[in-house]
Amino acid sequence: DAMVIQNPRYQVTQFGKPVTLSCSQTLNHNVMYWYQQKSSQAPKLLFHYYDKDFNNEADTPDNFQSRRPNTSFCFLDIRSPGLGDAAMYLCATSKRTGALYNEQFFGPGTRLTVL
Amino acid sequence: AQSVTQLDSQVPVFEEAPVELRCNYSSSVSVYLFWYVQYPNQGLQLLLKYLSGSTLVKGINGFEAEFNKSQTSFHLRKPSVHISDTAEYFCAVKLYSGGSNYKLTFGKGTLLTVNP
């Protein structure tokens, strides 16, 4: 089945230690998104790629970076995690054709703990 | 600017009872509206969407929603809930974010708890 896969599902890191979260998709979608969801809150968009074009949200801290080496993979890098970065990180994809907006498909998420 | 308001943060109901989860949006332009469900420690799953056409939208798991332009609402309903419907429900609206970019703006979520 076509899907969005996130690895790992649970990640523990230490304060200040760089961490990378991975997302892959078999849907061949041209848009990939990263969201941060803190406990009991709505998902908050960090950035997205439309093909190779990177689009950062204005309020996303510089501590968060992303890479998309090919259509299938997208990575979220947190350069120096702080305690406030502990959250669920959701990857999503969508297929954008011109001005037509299609729904986003979400992965299961990676829960990040910062010690 | 567009925003989404989910009026109830928690909705407890008994099994087999009907339920309505409320969502209001603010926008002066045409909108695309969505309801997503999130089970514990999982990603979001699309329940249904309104893009255009019929204002009554049917989704998965027996849910439906009605787009009401005059009241700027998109309430989610189910006539008879099951224990397995216990989850967080998010209403979302497509937001034009400049250039050729769009993004989803989510409401704060409603926790539906179905009790036996």
GROMACS .gro file of C-alpha atoms in nm:
model
  231
    1ASP     CA    1   0.000   0.000   0.000
    2ALA     CA    2   0.116   0.352  -0.078
    3MET     CA    3   0.202   0.533   0.239
    4VAL     CA    4   0.399   0.786   0.437
    5ILE     CA    5   0.662   0.631   0.665
    6GLN     CA    6   0.841   0.799   0.951
    7ASN     CA    7   1.146   0.667   1.130
    8PRO     CA    8   1.202   0.629   1.409
    9ARG     CA    9   0.860   0.633   1.580
   10TYR     CA   10   1.022   0.734   1.908
   11GLN     CA   11   1.345   0.930   1.941
   12VAL     CA   12   1.526   1.030   2.259
   13THR     CA   13   1.804   1.284   2.242
   14GLN     CA   14   2.002   1.495   2.485
   15PHE     CA   15   1.977   1.868   2.527
   16GLY     CA   16   2.187   2.029   2.255
   17LYS     CA   17   2.265   1.706   2.067
   18PRO     CA   18   2.171   1.723   1.697
   19VAL     CA   19   1.899   1.488   1.583
   20THR     CA   20   1.756   1.392   1.244
   21LEU     CA   21   1.407   1.261   1.179
   22SER     CA   22   1.327   1.078   0.859
   23CYS     CA   23   1.021   1.067   0.633
   24SER     CA   24   0.970   0.864   0.318
   25GLN     CA   25   0.672   0.823   0.089
   26THR     CA   26   0.561   0.582  -0.180
   27LEU     CA   27   0.282   0.808  -0.306
   28ASN     CA   28   0.505   0.997  -0.552
   29HIS     CA   29   0.367   1.325  -0.420
   30ASN     CA   30   0.548   1.643  -0.510
   31VAL     CA   31   0.485   1.826  -0.181
   32MET     CA   32   0.619   1.719   0.158
   33TYR     CA   33   0.549   1.894   0.487
   34TRP     CA   34   0.686   1.889   0.839
   35TYR     CA   35   0.463   1.974   1.134
   36GLN     CA   36   0.538   2.007   1.504
   37GLN     CA   37   0.261   1.902   1.741
   38LYS     CA   38   0.303   1.965   2.112
   39SER     CA   39   0.090   1.791   2.368
   40SER     CA   40  -0.282   1.869   2.337
   41GLN     CA   41  -0.218   2.124   2.063
   42ALA     CA   42  -0.289   2.149   1.693
   43PRO     CA   43  -0.016   2.061   1.444
   44LYS     CA   44   0.195   2.363   1.350
   45LEU     CA   45   0.353   2.379   1.007
   46LEU     CA   46   0.731   2.423   1.017
   47PHE     CA   47   0.809   2.417   0.643
   48HIS     CA   48   0.735   2.234   0.323
   49TYR     CA   49   0.897   2.137  -0.004
   50TYR     CA   50   0.721   2.180  -0.335
   51ASP     CA   51   0.939   1.958  -0.551
   52LYS     CA   52   1.285   2.100  -0.466
   53ASP     CA   53   1.160   2.441  -0.361
   54PHE     CA   54   1.188   2.493   0.013
   55ASN     CA   55   0.925   2.707   0.186
   56ASN     CA   56   0.993   2.805   0.543
   57GLU     CA   57   0.725   2.938   0.775
   58ALA     CA   58   0.808   3.282   0.906
   59ASP     CA   59   0.801   3.174   1.270
   60THR     CA   60   1.001   2.852   1.237
   61PRO     CA   61   1.318   2.882   1.448
   62ASP     CA   62   1.655   2.861   1.273
   63ASN     CA   63   1.727   2.557   1.487
   64PHE     CA   64   1.505   2.358   1.251
   65GLN     CA   65   1.633   2.266   0.906
   66SER     CA   66   1.516   2.032   0.635
   67ARG     CA   67   1.657   1.840   0.341
   68ARG     CA   68   1.486   1.669   0.051
   69PRO     CA   69   1.744   1.471  -0.147
   70ASN     CA   70   1.484   1.318  -0.379
   71THR     CA   71   1.108   1.289  -0.430
   72SER     CA   72   1.068   1.007  -0.181
   73PHE     CA   73   1.265   1.130   0.119
   74CYS     CA   74   1.257   1.433   0.343
   75PHE     CA   75   1.455   1.492   0.664
   76LEU     CA   76   1.403   1.719   0.960
   77ASP     CA   77   1.723   1.827   1.133
   78ILE     CA   78   1.715   1.987   1.476
   79ARG     CA   79   2.059   2.136   1.527
   80SER     CA   80   2.051   2.196   1.902
   81PRO     CA   81   1.737   2.054   2.060
   82GLY     CA   82   1.602   2.230   2.363
   83LEU     CA   83   1.354   2.103   2.618
   84GLY     CA   84   1.085   2.303   2.440
   85ASP     CA   85   1.138   2.104   2.121
   86ALA     CA   86   0.997   1.787   2.274
   87ALA     CA   87   0.692   1.711   2.062
   88MET     CA   88   0.539   1.484   1.802
   89TYR     CA   89   0.677   1.559   1.456
   90LEU     CA   90   0.445   1.479   1.169
   91CYS     CA   91   0.538   1.442   0.806
   92ALA     CA   92   0.271   1.484   0.540
   93THR     CA   93   0.256   1.473   0.162
   94SER     CA   94   0.022   1.598  -0.105
   95LYS     CA   95   0.005   1.606  -0.481
   96ARG     CA   96  -0.020   1.954  -0.615
   97THR     CA   97  -0.128   2.005  -0.974
   98GLY     CA   98  -0.132   2.372  -1.069
   99ALA     CA   99  -0.373   2.562  -0.850
  100LEU     CA  100  -0.561   2.249  -0.746
  101TYR     CA  101  -0.519   2.167  -0.380
  102ASN     CA  102  -0.538   1.805  -0.273
  103GLU     CA  103  -0.557   1.671   0.077
  104GLN     CA  104  -0.250   1.592   0.280
  105PHE     CA  105  -0.160   1.238   0.380
  106PHE     CA  106   0.010   1.208   0.716
  107GLY     CA  107   0.266   0.967   0.850
  108PRO     CA  108   0.236   0.814   1.199
  109GLY     CA  109   0.471   1.070   1.351
  110THR     CA  110   0.794   1.062   1.550
  111ARG     CA  111   0.770   1.143   1.917
  112LEU     CA  112   1.083   1.330   2.025
  113THR     CA  113   1.194   1.338   2.387
  114VAL     CA  114   1.470   1.575   2.494
  115LEU     CA  115   1.654   1.491   2.815
  116ALA     CA  116  -0.675   3.612   0.747
  117GLN     CA  117  -0.833   3.276   0.795
  118SER     CA  118  -0.875   3.101   1.128
  119VAL     CA  119  -1.050   2.797   1.257
  120THR     CA  120  -1.237   2.775   1.586
  121GLN     CA  121  -1.337   2.449   1.746
  122LEU     CA  122  -1.576   2.550   2.016
  123ASP     CA  123  -1.544   2.243   2.238
  124SER     CA  124  -1.211   2.115   2.363
  125GLN     CA  125  -1.369   1.798   2.503
  126VAL     CA  126  -1.692   1.615   2.420
  127PRO     CA  127  -1.789   1.312   2.631
  128VAL     CA  128  -2.073   1.096   2.502
  129PHE     CA  129  -2.216   0.753   2.563
  130GLU     CA  130  -2.184   0.473   2.313
  131GLU     CA  131  -2.454   0.471   2.042
  132ALA     CA  132  -2.546   0.834   2.112
  133PRO     CA  133  -2.529   1.097   1.835
  134VAL     CA  134  -2.250   1.350   1.840
  135GLU     CA  135  -2.176   1.687   1.681
  136LEU     CA  136  -1.832   1.846   1.689
  137ARG     CA  137  -1.844   2.213   1.606
  138CYS     CA  138  -1.614   2.407   1.377
  139ASN     CA  139  -1.635   2.766   1.262
  140TYR     CA  140  -1.400   2.939   1.023
  141SER     CA  141  -1.341   3.299   0.934
  142SER     CA  142  -1.271   3.384   0.576
  143SER     CA  143  -1.391   3.621   0.311
  144VAL     CA  144  -1.294   3.399   0.022
  145SER     CA  145  -1.390   3.053  -0.091
  146VAL     CA  146  -1.248   2.784   0.131
  147TYR     CA  147  -1.154   2.423   0.137
  148LEU     CA  148  -1.243   2.257   0.466
  149PHE     CA  149  -1.129   1.930   0.622
  150TRP     CA  150  -1.183   1.713   0.925
  151TYR     CA  151  -0.900   1.492   1.044
  152VAL     CA  152  -0.897   1.231   1.322
  153GLN     CA  153  -0.595   1.146   1.535
  154TYR     CA  154  -0.580   0.834   1.749
  155PRO     CA  155  -0.330   0.827   2.038
  156ASN     CA  156   0.033   0.833   1.924
  157GLN     CA  157  -0.063   0.826   1.560
  158GLY     CA  158  -0.068   1.064   1.266
  159LEU     CA  159  -0.373   1.240   1.127
  160GLN     CA  160  -0.621   1.059   0.908
  161LEU     CA  161  -0.856   1.242   0.675
  162LEU     CA  162  -1.222   1.189   0.764
  163LEU     CA  163  -1.379   1.408   0.498
  164LYS     CA  164  -1.332   1.724   0.297
  165TYR     CA  165  -1.534   2.000   0.137
  166LEU     CA  166  -1.392   2.151  -0.180
  167SER     CA  167  -1.707   2.250  -0.369
  168GLY     CA  168  -2.047   2.115  -0.473
  169SER     CA  169  -2.289   1.954  -0.230
  170THR     CA  170  -2.277   2.110   0.112
  171LEU     CA  171  -2.337   1.776   0.284
  172VAL     CA  172  -2.018   1.576   0.280
  173LYS     CA  173  -1.997   1.211   0.378
  174GLY     CA  174  -1.672   1.066   0.505
  175ILE     CA  175  -1.529   0.749   0.645
  176ASN     CA  176  -1.643   0.565   0.957
  177GLY     CA  177  -2.000   0.696   0.925
  178PHE     CA  178  -1.911   1.063   0.977
  179GLU     CA  179  -2.058   1.350   0.780
  180ALA     CA  180  -2.029   1.727   0.784
  181GLU     CA  181  -2.232   2.015   0.649
  182PHE     CA  182  -2.079   2.325   0.501
  183ASN     CA  183  -2.286   2.630   0.595
  184LYS     CA  184  -2.156   2.940   0.423
  185SER     CA  185  -2.395   3.183   0.591
  186GLN     CA  186  -2.293   3.062   0.936
  187THR     CA  187  -1.930   2.996   0.834
  188SER     CA  188  -1.953   2.655   0.994
  189PHE     CA  189  -1.846   2.302   0.910
  190HIS     CA  190  -1.978   2.086   1.193
  191LEU     CA  191  -1.897   1.716   1.207
  192ARG     CA  192  -2.172   1.468   1.295
  193LYS     CA  193  -2.224   1.100   1.354
  194PRO     CA  194  -2.565   0.952   1.436
  195SER     CA  195  -2.433   0.672   1.657
  196VAL     CA  196  -2.082   0.660   1.799
  197HIS     CA  197  -1.871   0.362   1.900
  198ILE     CA  198  -1.605   0.321   2.166
  199SER     CA  199  -1.351   0.308   1.882
  200ASP     CA  200  -1.440   0.665   1.781
  201THR     CA  201  -1.259   0.793   2.090
  202ALA     CA  202  -0.990   1.021   1.946
  203GLU     CA  203  -0.889   1.383   1.883
  204TYR     CA  204  -1.067   1.551   1.594
  205PHE     CA  205  -0.920   1.848   1.408
  206CYS     CA  206  -1.099   2.084   1.176
  207ALA     CA  207  -0.876   2.252   0.918
  208VAL     CA  208  -0.904   2.513   0.646
  209LYS     CA  209  -0.683   2.569   0.346
  210LEU     CA  210  -0.500   2.897   0.377
  211TYR     CA  211  -0.339   3.085   0.093
  212SER     CA  212   0.006   3.172   0.219
  213GLY     CA  213   0.146   3.379  -0.064
  214GLY     CA  214   0.297   3.318  -0.407
  215SER     CA  215   0.172   2.981  -0.520
  216ASN     CA  216   0.170   2.830  -0.173
  217TYR     CA  217  -0.110   2.699   0.039
  218LYS     CA  218  -0.115   2.549   0.385
  219LEU     CA  219  -0.359   2.393   0.626
  220THR     CA  220  -0.456   2.588   0.934
  221PHE     CA  221  -0.585   2.361   1.210
  222GLY     CA  222  -0.825   2.425   1.491
  223LYS     CA  223  -0.713   2.338   1.844
  224GLY     CA  224  -0.887   2.003   1.833
  225THR     CA  225  -1.179   1.838   2.011
  226LEU     CA  226  -1.122   1.529   2.221
  227LEU     CA  227  -1.415   1.295   2.172
  228THR     CA  228  -1.448   1.039   2.449
  229VAL     CA  229  -1.705   0.764   2.401
  230ASN     CA  230  -1.805   0.592   2.721
  231PRO     CA  231  -1.977   0.254   2.753
   0.00000   0.00000   0.00000
